[in-house]
Amino acid sequence: MSPLLTEEELAYQLNDSGAKIMIIIDPEVDDRQVATTMERFLAVIKNDKGTVDTVDVWGRRRLAYEINHKWEGIYVGLEIATEATNLDDVERMLEALQALGVRWTRKGESLDYVVEGAGGPFPVKTAELFLGNAGTAFRPLTAALALSGGDYRLSGVARMHERPIGDLVEALRQLGADITCTLNEGFPPLHVKPARIRAGGVVQVRGDVSSQFLTALLMALLERFRVLVWAGGALLGWVAGDIMATDPFLATIFSENTRPALHDWGGPVGGLIVVGIGYFMVRRHRRLYLDEVMAGLGLVVWIVVDRFSDAVFGGATPSLGTIWAIRGALIVAMAIIYTISRKRWHVERQKA
């Protein structure tokens, strides 16, 4: 019986990692024949000017997904050294980015690349992308293209068309994406069509099949809704500021009369610092988008209203119910304003 991975697909794996690879052998192969079966695969590595450092037979393990109608395989791990210089996933991703209008440059003869980015959705709205067996390029591109408002077709080698992507596709469909599996439902190739992506709600995606499904979904959503990134950064800065304000070392520096103010303003100042540094870093490469500016303005409004409510309803016997009611109303108001701004002025695409 032949292994589940062919010599041609092993060549893809060599280009894909160049250090550690995993061979999966058909479970019907007798354990005593594993060494013999591996010989021709080791020959592929040697013919590619590589050397095999270690061979680690893991034994029979359950597959993450069905391959050739089998749910089990004999896993053999290899550590190799190879002169292969073309990383297939990287190469396929670079080809796709170029086809989508994203510029990149290579640093000399090294494997370092500088991607300039598009500052938003992909400029090219119609493309056919061949991604070989590069799963780590296929999955994030599927999510990014689904949110780019264009007409795209994604395909790969025969093995790529056997690798499931249904959970990611279904999660994107929950957001309003229009994606068709053109051969078999839940598997590539895919046809991604323009669609209106809905903001808000709950999206369910399995994480036990491939963590890259969840990664691709989050990457695409955070690019489409940048305000979430800035709000998250402000929240982290706020929490860090609060923690630093209670640091015992600072208590030895500031007077007892100053400490209450330090505690009150540690969080807000921390949030402003993180957002300010973020603005500075982004402005070194491009102009800010309006939704990014709105995130900063929202933080300032939150601080002003929060300080005002604490001053009026705080004190020795604070009215916590009233304070939190004001905070809740402010969150709802800002969410409504942002939603209206996205629909009317497309603030996620407009540069400030």
PDB file of N, CA and C in Angstrom, residues 63-66 71 138-140 142-143 146 162-177 179 181 184-188 190 202-218 221:
ATOM      1  N   LEU A  63      -6.284  10.926  12.349  1.00  0.00           N
ATOM      2  CA  LEU A  63      -6.078  12.092  11.498  1.00  0.00           C
ATOM      3  C   LEU A  63      -6.975  13.240  11.942  1.00  0.00           C
ATOM      4  N   ALA A  64      -6.543  14.464  11.677  1.00  0.00           N
ATOM      5  CA  ALA A  64      -7.358  15.637  11.995  1.00  0.00           C
ATOM      6  C   ALA A  64      -8.583  15.704  11.088  1.00  0.00           C
ATOM      7  N   TYR A  65      -8.459  15.166   9.867  1.00  0.00           N
ATOM      8  CA  TYR A  65      -9.589  15.108   8.952  1.00  0.00           C
ATOM      9  C   TYR A  65      -9.395  13.908   8.029  1.00  0.00           C
ATOM     10  N   GLU A  66     -10.451  13.502   7.359  1.00  0.00           N
ATOM     11  CA  GLU A  66     -10.422  12.306   6.528  1.00  0.00           C
ATOM     12  C   GLU A  66      -9.532  12.499   5.301  1.00  0.00           C
ATOM     13  N   TRP A  71      -9.441   7.585   8.454  1.00  0.00           N
ATOM     14  CA  TRP A  71      -9.357   8.484   9.606  1.00  0.00           C
ATOM     15  C   TRP A  71      -8.150   8.176  10.487  1.00  0.00           C
ATOM     16  N   PHE A 138      -3.878  29.673   1.969  1.00  0.00           N
ATOM     17  CA  PHE A 138      -5.252  29.528   1.488  1.00  0.00           C
ATOM     18  C   PHE A 138      -6.264  30.034   2.518  1.00  0.00           C
ATOM     19  N   ARG A 139      -6.063  29.658   3.778  1.00  0.00           N
ATOM     20  CA  ARG A 139      -7.083  29.959   4.794  1.00  0.00           C
ATOM     21  C   ARG A 139      -7.201  31.452   5.099  1.00  0.00           C
ATOM     22  N   PRO A 140      -6.094  32.151   5.434  1.00  0.00           N
ATOM     23  CA  PRO A 140      -6.251  33.584   5.705  1.00  0.00           C
ATOM     24  C   PRO A 140      -6.687  34.380   4.484  1.00  0.00           C
ATOM     25  N   THR A 142      -8.721  33.330   2.166  1.00  0.00           N
ATOM     26  CA  THR A 142     -10.158  33.121   2.030  1.00  0.00           C
ATOM     27  C   THR A 142     -10.933  34.115   2.877  1.00  0.00           C
ATOM     28  N   ALA A 143     -10.513  34.281   4.130  1.00  0.00           N
ATOM     29  CA  ALA A 143     -11.205  35.215   5.023  1.00  0.00           C
ATOM     30  C   ALA A 143     -11.029  36.657   4.566  1.00  0.00           C
ATOM     31  N   ALA A 146     -13.079  37.344   1.409  1.00  0.00           N
ATOM     32  CA  ALA A 146     -14.518  37.355   1.666  1.00  0.00           C
ATOM     33  C   ALA A 146     -14.986  38.714   2.156  1.00  0.00           C
ATOM     34  N   GLU A 162      -8.564  18.355  -1.144  1.00  0.00           N
ATOM     35  CA  GLU A 162      -9.034  17.345  -0.198  1.00  0.00           C
ATOM     36  C   GLU A 162      -8.933  17.818   1.248  1.00  0.00           C
ATOM     37  N   ARG A 163      -8.382  19.004   1.433  1.00  0.00           N
ATOM     38  CA  ARG A 163      -8.202  19.532   2.794  1.00  0.00           C
ATOM     39  C   ARG A 163      -9.425  20.366   3.169  1.00  0.00           C
ATOM     40  N   PRO A 164     -10.109  20.026   4.256  1.00  0.00           N
ATOM     41  CA  PRO A 164     -11.375  20.696   4.587  1.00  0.00           C
ATOM     42  C   PRO A 164     -11.193  22.162   4.954  1.00  0.00           C
ATOM     43  N   ILE A 165     -12.161  22.954   4.516  1.00  0.00           N
ATOM     44  CA  ILE A 165     -12.173  24.373   4.855  1.00  0.00           C
ATOM     45  C   ILE A 165     -13.598  24.812   5.187  1.00  0.00           C
ATOM     46  N   GLY A 166     -14.474  23.809   5.331  1.00  0.00           N
ATOM     47  CA  GLY A 166     -15.889  24.091   5.532  1.00  0.00           C
ATOM     48  C   GLY A 166     -16.210  24.888   6.770  1.00  0.00           C
ATOM     49  N   ASP A 167     -15.499  24.652   7.881  1.00  0.00           N
ATOM     50  CA  ASP A 167     -15.803  25.385   9.118  1.00  0.00           C
ATOM     51  C   ASP A 167     -15.509  26.872   8.967  1.00  0.00           C
ATOM     52  N   LEU A 168     -14.417  27.212   8.288  1.00  0.00           N
ATOM     53  CA  LEU A 168     -14.109  28.620   8.043  1.00  0.00           C
ATOM     54  C   LEU A 168     -15.122  29.230   7.096  1.00  0.00           C
ATOM     55  N   VAL A 169     -15.470  28.511   6.034  1.00  0.00           N
ATOM     56  CA  VAL A 169     -16.447  29.012   5.066  1.00  0.00           C
ATOM     57  C   VAL A 169     -17.788  29.265   5.747  1.00  0.00           C
ATOM     58  N   GLU A 170     -18.211  28.341   6.596  1.00  0.00           N
ATOM     59  CA  GLU A 170     -19.492  28.495   7.281  1.00  0.00           C
ATOM     60  C   GLU A 170     -19.471  29.695   8.222  1.00  0.00           C
ATOM     61  N   ALA A 171     -18.357  29.897   8.927  1.00  0.00           N
ATOM     62  CA  ALA A 171     -18.250  31.055   9.825  1.00  0.00           C
ATOM     63  C   ALA A 171     -18.334  32.360   9.036  1.00  0.00           C
ATOM     64  N   LEU A 172     -17.684  32.409   7.882  1.00  0.00           N
ATOM     65  CA  LEU A 172     -17.740  33.608   7.043  1.00  0.00           C
ATOM     66  C   LEU A 172     -19.142  33.820   6.478  1.00  0.00           C
ATOM     67  N   ARG A 173     -19.823  32.738   6.169  1.00  0.00           N
ATOM     68  CA  ARG A 173     -21.204  32.860   5.684  1.00  0.00           C
ATOM     69  C   ARG A 173     -22.109  33.435   6.760  1.00  0.00           C
ATOM     70  N   GLN A 174     -21.833  33.110   8.031  1.00  0.00           N
ATOM     71  CA  GLN A 174     -22.618  33.679   9.129  1.00  0.00           C
ATOM     72  C   GLN A 174     -22.490  35.193   9.180  1.00  0.00           C
ATOM     73  N   LEU A 175     -21.357  35.713   8.672  1.00  0.00           N
ATOM     74  CA  LEU A 175     -21.140  37.160   8.631  1.00  0.00           C
ATOM     75  C   LEU A 175     -21.759  37.806   7.394  1.00  0.00           C
ATOM     76  N   GLY A 176     -22.263  36.980   6.481  1.00  0.00           N
ATOM     77  CA  GLY A 176     -22.858  37.503   5.263  1.00  0.00           C
ATOM     78  C   GLY A 176     -22.046  37.259   4.010  1.00  0.00           C
ATOM     79  N   ALA A 177     -20.901  36.566   4.118  1.00  0.00           N
ATOM     80  CA  ALA A 177     -20.047  36.310   2.959  1.00  0.00           C
ATOM     81  C   ALA A 177     -20.741  35.369   1.981  1.00  0.00           C
ATOM     82  N   ILE A 179     -19.769  32.649  -0.441  1.00  0.00           N
ATOM     83  CA  ILE A 179     -18.685  31.749  -0.840  1.00  0.00           C
ATOM     84  C   ILE A 179     -19.284  30.438  -1.331  1.00  0.00           C
ATOM     85  N   CYS A 181     -18.325  26.543  -2.671  1.00  0.00           N
ATOM     86  CA  CYS A 181     -17.359  25.453  -2.879  1.00  0.00           C
ATOM     87  C   CYS A 181     -17.704  24.825  -4.226  1.00  0.00           C
ATOM     88  N   ASN A 184     -16.742  20.223  -4.172  1.00  0.00           N
ATOM     89  CA  ASN A 184     -17.387  19.526  -3.060  1.00  0.00           C
ATOM     90  C   ASN A 184     -17.604  20.501  -1.913  1.00  0.00           C
ATOM     91  N   GLU A 185     -18.784  20.458  -1.332  1.00  0.00           N
ATOM     92  CA  GLU A 185     -19.099  21.359  -0.224  1.00  0.00           C
ATOM     93  C   GLU A 185     -18.142  21.130   0.940  1.00  0.00           C
ATOM     94  N   GLY A 186     -17.560  22.237   1.434  1.00  0.00           N
ATOM     95  CA  GLY A 186     -16.637  22.161   2.554  1.00  0.00           C
ATOM     96  C   GLY A 186     -15.189  22.008   2.159  1.00  0.00           C
ATOM     97  N   PHE A 187     -14.905  21.989   0.846  1.00  0.00           N
ATOM     98  CA  PHE A 187     -13.532  21.806   0.368  1.00  0.00           C
ATOM     99  C   PHE A 187     -13.247  22.788  -0.774  1.00  0.00           C
ATOM    100  N   PRO A 188     -11.965  23.155  -0.949  1.00  0.00           N
ATOM    101  CA  PRO A 188     -11.595  23.955  -2.118  1.00  0.00           C
ATOM    102  C   PRO A 188     -11.832  23.133  -3.387  1.00  0.00           C
ATOM    103  N   LEU A 190     -12.672  27.381  -4.236  1.00  0.00           N
ATOM    104  CA  LEU A 190     -13.708  28.278  -3.757  1.00  0.00           C
ATOM    105  C   LEU A 190     -13.961  29.406  -4.759  1.00  0.00           C
ATOM    106  N   VAL A 202     -23.080  37.015  16.738  1.00  0.00           N
ATOM    107  CA  VAL A 202     -22.248  35.926  17.235  1.00  0.00           C
ATOM    108  C   VAL A 202     -21.888  35.010  16.070  1.00  0.00           C
ATOM    109  N   VAL A 203     -20.624  34.660  15.974  1.00  0.00           N
ATOM    110  CA  VAL A 203     -20.153  33.756  14.927  1.00  0.00           C
ATOM    111  C   VAL A 203     -19.601  32.510  15.605  1.00  0.00           C
ATOM    112  N   GLN A 204     -20.033  31.355  15.167  1.00  0.00           N
ATOM    113  CA  GLN A 204     -19.563  30.096  15.727  1.00  0.00           C
ATOM    114  C   GLN A 204     -18.603  29.443  14.748  1.00  0.00           C
ATOM    115  N   VAL A 205     -17.427  29.048  15.235  1.00  0.00           N
ATOM    116  CA  VAL A 205     -16.442  28.364  14.402  1.00  0.00           C
ATOM    117  C   VAL A 205     -15.726  27.320  15.246  1.00  0.00           C
ATOM    118  N   ARG A 206     -15.560  26.136  14.693  1.00  0.00           N
ATOM    119  CA  ARG A 206     -14.861  25.083  15.420  1.00  0.00           C
ATOM    120  C   ARG A 206     -13.370  25.379  15.438  1.00  0.00           C
ATOM    121  N   GLY A 207     -12.740  25.135  16.589  1.00  0.00           N
ATOM    122  CA  GLY A 207     -11.311  25.348  16.699  1.00  0.00           C
ATOM    123  C   GLY A 207     -10.523  24.060  16.822  1.00  0.00           C
ATOM    124  N   ASP A 208     -11.244  22.915  16.811  1.00  0.00           N
ATOM    125  CA  ASP A 208     -10.549  21.647  17.001  1.00  0.00           C
ATOM    126  C   ASP A 208     -10.098  21.015  15.689  1.00  0.00           C
ATOM    127  N   VAL A 209     -10.526  21.572  14.547  1.00  0.00           N
ATOM    128  CA  VAL A 209     -10.100  21.054  13.255  1.00  0.00           C
ATOM    129  C   VAL A 209      -8.806  21.720  12.826  1.00  0.00           C
ATOM    130  N   SER A 210      -8.786  23.046  12.857  1.00  0.00           N
ATOM    131  CA  SER A 210      -7.576  23.801  12.535  1.00  0.00           C
ATOM    132  C   SER A 210      -7.661  25.159  13.207  1.00  0.00           C
ATOM    133  N   SER A 211      -6.656  25.487  14.012  1.00  0.00           N
ATOM    134  CA  SER A 211      -6.644  26.794  14.671  1.00  0.00           C
ATOM    135  C   SER A 211      -6.518  27.914  13.653  1.00  0.00           C
ATOM    136  N   GLN A 212      -6.056  27.590  12.438  1.00  0.00           N
ATOM    137  CA  GLN A 212      -5.903  28.618  11.411  1.00  0.00           C
ATOM    138  C   GLN A 212      -7.262  29.135  10.947  1.00  0.00           C
ATOM    139  N   PHE A 213      -8.330  28.354  11.099  1.00  0.00           N
ATOM    140  CA  PHE A 213      -9.658  28.852  10.762  1.00  0.00           C
ATOM    141  C   PHE A 213      -9.991  30.066  11.624  1.00  0.00           C
ATOM    142  N   LEU A 214      -9.780  29.912  12.931  1.00  0.00           N
ATOM    143  CA  LEU A 214     -10.081  30.998  13.859  1.00  0.00           C
ATOM    144  C   LEU A 214      -9.128  32.163  13.642  1.00  0.00           C
ATOM    145  N   THR A 215      -7.856  31.867  13.402  1.00  0.00           N
ATOM    146  CA  THR A 215      -6.874  32.921  13.151  1.00  0.00           C
ATOM    147  C   THR A 215      -7.248  33.731  11.916  1.00  0.00           C
ATOM    148  N   ALA A 216      -7.603  33.039  10.832  1.00  0.00           N
ATOM    149  CA  ALA A 216      -7.966  33.724   9.596  1.00  0.00           C
ATOM    150  C   ALA A 216      -9.188  34.605   9.797  1.00  0.00           C
ATOM    151  N   LEU A 217     -10.174  34.089  10.526  1.00  0.00           N
ATOM    152  CA  LEU A 217     -11.399  34.845  10.769  1.00  0.00           C
ATOM    153  C   LEU A 217     -11.109  36.104  11.575  1.00  0.00           C
ATOM    154  N   LEU A 218     -10.322  35.969  12.635  1.00  0.00           N
ATOM    155  CA  LEU A 218     -10.000  37.120  13.476  1.00  0.00           C
ATOM    156  C   LEU A 218      -9.170  38.153  12.721  1.00  0.00           C
ATOM    157  N   LEU A 221     -11.515  40.040  10.346  1.00  0.00           N
ATOM    158  CA  LEU A 221     -12.447  40.917  11.051  1.00  0.00           C
ATOM    159  C   LEU A 221     -11.746  42.135  11.637  1.00  0.00           C
TER     160      LEU A 221
END
